[in-house]
């Protein structure tokens, strides 16, 4: 069974990005800048944003982390975004989700200038993706990272049956659309399953490529897949583990131990999709910088 090593591919990618940023700096005297906003104290989100800021630094990009208290009003958050929209040193704006309940995530997404929406969450970017204009939009980072992995590992996708489990705006919907598309994408036949799908294993067993993003630890078990399947596990679930120093460990949405005995290729958790998401965020921010500077 082939391990699809997202950590390794993300390192290649980050090195490529670092070299490009250095040459951009030499020619323009400027570097890309990403501003990350986090509202509240959610420990998982705090970890994610710190990781994103750290990666910016590693590859020579500027990053600013704006930490706002959980009681922050929607109005103040929107004002902050408007200022960043107008700041020429900011090429990417990321508002970490989930947001506190009193803030409407869609209103916040709409407030971000689509040309700085490096998450690819704005309807202008998502709409552009659905219509197949991948070169004219920001493609959301987890789905584009998965496409990059399939490409780098030369996984045959054309004409294959891809089953996406999960229908979120961040992963499931853009992922299914990318797998469906012909140019610069996968050219698959696509099925989307979700929490209301009856007899879900009827569908998952038909998958040549199975992409799972449901947020339930070990949701997919060996009896739900066919031998030879390529499995992409987007899950990142904390489970208690008394043997671990921290008292917990991360597992995916797929039961790795039993499914890997049947799969032909599979992403591990951690070290699969997660590192690719951050690398693609960096790639989008560099792309934004290049567009703003006519490069
Ligand atoms: N929360 C979980 N994943 C993401 C992501 O990729 N971007 C943002 N903004 N929030 C998230």
Coordinates of C-alpha atoms and ligand atoms in Angstrom, one line a residue:
X1 CA 0.0 0.0 0.0
X2 CA 1.3 3.4 -1.0
X3 CA 1.4 6.1 1.7
X4 CA 0.5 9.4 0.2
X5 CA 2.9 11.5 2.1
X6 CA 1.5 15.1 2.4
X7 CA 4.3 16.1 4.8
X8 CA 6.9 15.3 2.2
X9 CA 5.1 16.9 -0.7
X10 CA 4.4 20.0 1.4
X11 CA 8.1 20.4 2.1
X12 CA 8.9 20.3 -1.6
X13 CA 6.2 22.8 -2.2
X14 CA 7.3 25.1 0.6
X15 CA 10.9 25.0 -0.7
X16 CA 9.6 25.9 -4.2
X17 CA 7.6 28.8 -2.8
X18 CA 10.5 30.0 -0.7
X19 CA 12.8 30.2 -3.7
X20 CA 10.1 32.1 -5.7
X21 CA 9.5 34.6 -2.8
X22 CA 13.3 35.2 -2.7
X23 CA 13.4 36.0 -6.4
X24 CA 10.3 38.2 -6.1
X25 CA 11.9 40.1 -3.3
X26 CA 15.1 40.6 -5.3
X27 CA 13.2 42.1 -8.2
X28 CA 10.5 44.1 -6.4
X29 CA 11.9 44.7 -2.9
X30 CA 8.6 43.4 -1.5
X31 CA 7.4 40.2 -0.1
X32 CA 3.9 38.7 0.2
X33 CA 1.9 39.4 3.4
X34 CA -0.8 37.3 5.0
X35 CA -3.0 38.6 7.8
X36 CA -4.7 36.0 10.0
X37 CA -7.6 36.9 12.3
X38 CA -8.7 34.7 15.1
X39 CA -11.7 35.5 17.3
X40 CA -11.8 33.7 20.7
X41 CA -9.7 31.1 22.4
X42 CA -10.6 27.8 20.7
X43 CA -7.4 25.7 21.4
X44 CA -7.5 23.8 18.1
X45 CA -8.0 27.0 16.1
X46 CA -5.1 28.7 18.0
X47 CA -2.9 25.8 17.1
X48 CA -3.9 26.0 13.4
X49 CA -3.3 29.8 13.1
X50 CA 0.1 29.6 14.9
X51 CA 1.1 26.9 12.4
X52 CA 0.1 29.1 9.5
X53 CA 2.0 32.1 10.8
X54 CA 5.1 29.9 11.5
X55 CA 5.0 28.6 7.9
X56 CA 4.8 32.1 6.5
X57 CA 8.0 32.9 8.4
X58 CA 9.7 29.8 7.3
X59 CA 9.2 30.7 3.6
X60 CA 10.0 34.4 3.9
X61 CA 6.5 35.8 3.9
X62 CA 5.2 38.4 6.2
X63 CA 2.5 37.4 8.5
X64 CA 0.4 39.3 11.0
X65 CA -1.8 37.5 13.6
X66 CA -4.7 39.5 14.9
X67 CA -6.1 38.0 18.0
X68 CA -9.5 39.3 19.0
X69 CA -11.5 38.4 22.2
X70 CA -14.5 36.1 21.9
X71 CA -16.9 39.0 22.7
X72 CA -15.7 41.0 19.7
X73 CA -18.7 42.5 17.9
X74 CA -19.4 41.6 14.3
X75 CA -19.1 45.3 13.4
X76 CA -15.6 45.6 14.8
X77 CA -14.5 42.4 12.9
X78 CA -16.0 43.8 9.7
X79 CA -14.2 47.2 10.2
X80 CA -10.9 45.3 10.7
X81 CA -11.5 43.4 7.5
X82 CA -12.3 46.6 5.6
X83 CA -9.0 48.1 6.8
X84 CA -7.1 45.1 5.6
X85 CA -8.9 45.1 2.2
X86 CA -7.4 48.6 1.8
X87 CA -3.9 47.9 3.0
X88 CA -1.5 47.4 0.1
X89 CA 0.9 45.4 2.2
X90 CA -1.8 42.7 2.8
X91 CA -2.2 40.2 0.0
X92 CA -4.1 37.6 1.9
X93 CA -6.8 37.8 4.6
X94 CA -7.8 34.7 6.5
X95 CA -10.5 34.7 9.2
X96 CA -10.2 31.5 11.1
X97 CA -13.4 29.5 11.4
X98 CA -15.4 28.6 13.4
X99 CA -16.4 32.1 14.7
X100 CA -18.3 32.7 17.9
X101 CA -22.0 32.2 17.5
X102 CA -23.0 35.9 17.6
X103 CA -20.9 36.5 14.4
X104 CA -22.4 35.4 11.0
X105 CA -19.7 33.6 9.1
X106 CA -21.2 34.2 5.7
X107 CA -21.4 38.0 6.3
X108 CA -17.7 37.9 7.3
X109 CA -16.8 35.9 4.2
X110 CA -18.6 38.4 2.0
X111 CA -16.7 41.3 3.6
X112 CA -13.3 40.0 2.5
X113 CA -12.1 41.4 -0.9
X114 CA -12.3 38.4 -3.2
X115 CA -8.8 39.3 -4.6
X116 CA -7.4 38.8 -1.0
X117 CA -9.6 35.8 -0.1
X118 CA -6.7 33.3 -0.1
X119 CA -9.0 30.7 1.7
X120 CA -11.2 30.7 -1.5
X121 CA -14.3 30.9 0.6
X122 CA -15.9 34.0 -1.1
X123 CA -18.8 33.1 -3.4
X124 CA -16.9 34.9 -6.3
X125 CA -14.0 32.5 -5.8
X126 CA -16.2 29.4 -5.2
X127 CA -18.4 30.3 -8.1
X128 CA -15.4 30.7 -10.4
X129 CA -14.1 27.3 -9.3
X130 CA -17.5 25.6 -10.0
X131 CA -17.4 27.2 -13.5
X132 CA -14.0 25.8 -14.1
X133 CA -11.9 29.0 -14.2
X134 CA -9.3 27.8 -11.8
X135 CA -6.7 30.2 -13.0
X136 CA -8.9 33.2 -12.2
X137 CA -9.8 32.4 -8.6
X138 CA -8.5 31.2 -5.3
X139 CA -9.2 27.5 -4.9
X140 CA -9.8 26.6 -1.3
X141 CA -6.7 25.1 0.2
X142 CA -7.7 21.6 1.4
X143 CA -9.3 20.6 -2.0
X144 CA -6.4 22.1 -4.0
X145 CA -3.9 20.3 -1.7
X146 CA -5.6 17.0 -2.4
X147 CA -5.6 17.6 -6.1
X148 CA -1.9 18.4 -5.9
X149 CA -1.3 15.1 -4.0
X150 CA -3.2 13.0 -6.5
X151 CA -1.2 14.7 -9.3
X152 CA 2.2 14.3 -7.6
X153 CA 1.5 10.6 -6.9
X154 CA 0.3 10.1 -10.4
X155 CA -3.0 8.6 -9.2
X156 CA -5.2 7.9 -12.3
X157 CA -8.3 9.9 -12.0
X158 CA -9.8 10.3 -15.5
X159 CA -13.1 8.4 -15.8
X160 CA -12.8 7.0 -12.3
X161 CA -15.6 7.0 -9.7
X162 CA -14.8 9.5 -6.9
X163 CA -17.0 9.4 -3.8
X164 CA -16.8 12.5 -1.6
X165 CA -18.2 12.0 1.9
X166 CA -19.1 15.4 3.4
X167 CA -20.7 18.5 1.9
X168 CA -19.1 21.4 3.7
X169 CA -18.4 24.6 1.8
X170 CA -14.7 24.4 2.8
X171 CA -14.0 20.9 1.7
X172 CA -16.9 18.7 0.3
X173 CA -18.5 21.0 -2.2
X174 CA -15.3 22.5 -3.8
X175 CA -13.6 19.0 -3.7
X176 CA -16.5 17.3 -5.5
X177 CA -16.5 20.1 -8.1
X178 CA -12.7 19.8 -8.7
X179 CA -12.9 16.0 -9.1
X180 CA -15.7 16.5 -11.6
X181 CA -13.9 19.0 -13.8
X182 CA -11.9 18.2 -16.9
X183 CA -9.3 20.8 -17.4
X184 CA -6.6 21.2 -14.7
X185 CA -8.6 18.8 -12.5
X186 CA -9.5 15.2 -12.1
X187 CA -12.2 14.4 -14.8
X188 CA -13.9 11.9 -12.5
X189 CA -17.5 10.7 -12.2
X190 CA -18.5 12.0 -8.8
X191 CA -20.9 11.0 -6.0
X192 CA -21.4 13.1 -2.9
X193 CA -22.5 11.4 0.3
X194 CA -23.5 13.2 3.5
X195 CA -25.1 12.8 6.9
X196 CA -28.6 12.1 5.4
X197 CA -27.4 9.5 2.9
X198 CA -29.1 6.2 3.4
X199 CA -27.0 3.1 3.2
X200 CA -23.8 5.1 2.8
X201 CA -21.6 2.0 2.3
X202 CA -23.5 1.2 -0.9
X203 CA -21.8 4.3 -2.3
X204 CA -18.4 4.2 -0.6
X205 CA -17.9 0.6 -1.8
X206 CA -18.1 1.8 -5.4
X207 CA -15.4 4.4 -5.0
X208 CA -12.1 4.1 -6.9
X209 CA -11.1 7.3 -5.0
X210 CA -12.7 7.9 -1.7
X211 CA -12.4 11.4 -0.1
X212 CA -13.7 11.7 3.4
X213 CA -14.3 14.9 5.3
X214 CA -17.0 14.3 7.9
X215 CA -15.2 15.1 11.2
X216 CA -16.0 11.8 12.9
X217 CA -13.1 9.7 14.1
X218 CA -12.7 6.4 12.1
X219 CA -16.1 6.8 10.4
X220 CA -15.0 4.7 7.4
X221 CA -14.3 1.1 8.2
X222 CA -12.9 -1.8 6.1
X223 CA -16.4 -3.1 5.3
X224 CA -17.2 0.2 3.6
X225 CA -14.5 0.1 0.9
X226 CA -13.5 -2.0 -2.1
X227 CA -10.1 -3.5 -2.5
X228 CA -7.7 -1.2 -4.4
X229 CA -9.4 2.0 -3.4
X230 CA -7.3 5.3 -3.1
X231 CA -8.3 6.9 0.2
X232 CA -7.9 10.6 1.0
X233 CA -8.6 11.2 4.7
X234 CA -9.4 14.9 5.5
X235 CA -10.3 14.2 9.2
X236 CA -8.3 15.5 12.0
X237 CA -10.0 14.3 15.2
X238 CA -8.6 14.3 18.7
X239 CA -9.1 11.1 20.6
X240 CA -8.1 10.3 24.2
X241 CA -4.9 8.2 24.5
X242 CA -3.6 7.7 28.0
X243 CA -0.3 6.4 26.5
X244 CA 0.4 9.7 24.8
X245 CA 2.2 12.4 26.8
X246 CA -0.5 15.0 26.0
X247 CA -3.3 12.5 26.8
X248 CA -4.6 12.5 23.3
X249 CA -3.7 11.8 19.7
X250 CA -5.0 12.7 16.3
X251 CA -6.9 10.2 14.0
X252 CA -8.6 10.6 10.7
X253 CA -12.2 10.0 9.5
X254 CA -11.0 6.7 8.2
X255 CA -9.9 3.7 10.3
X256 CA -6.4 3.6 9.0
X257 CA -5.3 0.2 10.5
X258 CA -8.1 -1.8 8.9
X259 CA -8.7 0.2 5.7
X260 CA -5.0 0.4 4.8
X261 CA -5.0 -3.4 4.5
X262 CA -7.4 -3.1 1.5
X263 CA -6.5 0.3 -0.1
X264 CA -3.9 0.7 -2.8
X265 CA -2.9 4.2 -1.6
X266 CA -3.9 6.3 1.4
X267 CA -3.1 9.5 3.2
X268 CA -2.1 9.1 6.9
X269 CA -3.3 11.3 9.8
X270 CA -1.3 13.3 10.7
X271 CA 1.0 13.9 7.8
X272 CA -1.4 13.6 4.9
X273 CA -3.8 16.3 3.9
X274 CA -3.2 18.7 6.8
X275 CA 0.3 19.9 5.8
X276 CA -0.9 20.3 2.2
X277 CA -3.7 22.7 3.3
X278 CA -1.1 25.1 4.8
X279 CA 1.2 24.8 1.8
X280 CA -1.7 25.7 -0.6
X281 CA -2.6 28.7 1.6
X282 CA 1.0 29.9 1.1
X283 CA 0.7 29.3 -2.6
X284 CA -2.5 31.3 -2.8
X285 CA -1.0 34.2 -0.9
X286 CA 2.0 34.2 -3.3
X287 CA -0.3 34.1 -6.2
X288 CA -2.2 37.1 -4.8
X289 CA 1.0 39.0 -4.3
X290 CA 2.1 38.3 -7.9
X291 CA -1.3 39.5 -9.2
X292 CA -1.1 42.7 -7.2
X293 CA 2.4 43.4 -8.4
X294 CA 1.7 42.5 -12.1
X295 CA 4.2 39.6 -11.9
Ligands
LIG1 N1 -11.1 26.3 9.9 C1 -10.8 25.0 9.6 N2 -10.1 25.0 8.4 C2 -10.1 26.3 8.0 C3 -9.5 26.9 6.9 O1 -8.9 26.3 6.0 N3 -9.6 28.3 6.8 C4 -10.3 29.0 7.8 N4 -10.4 30.3 7.6 N5 -10.8 28.5 8.8 C5 -10.7 27.1 9.0

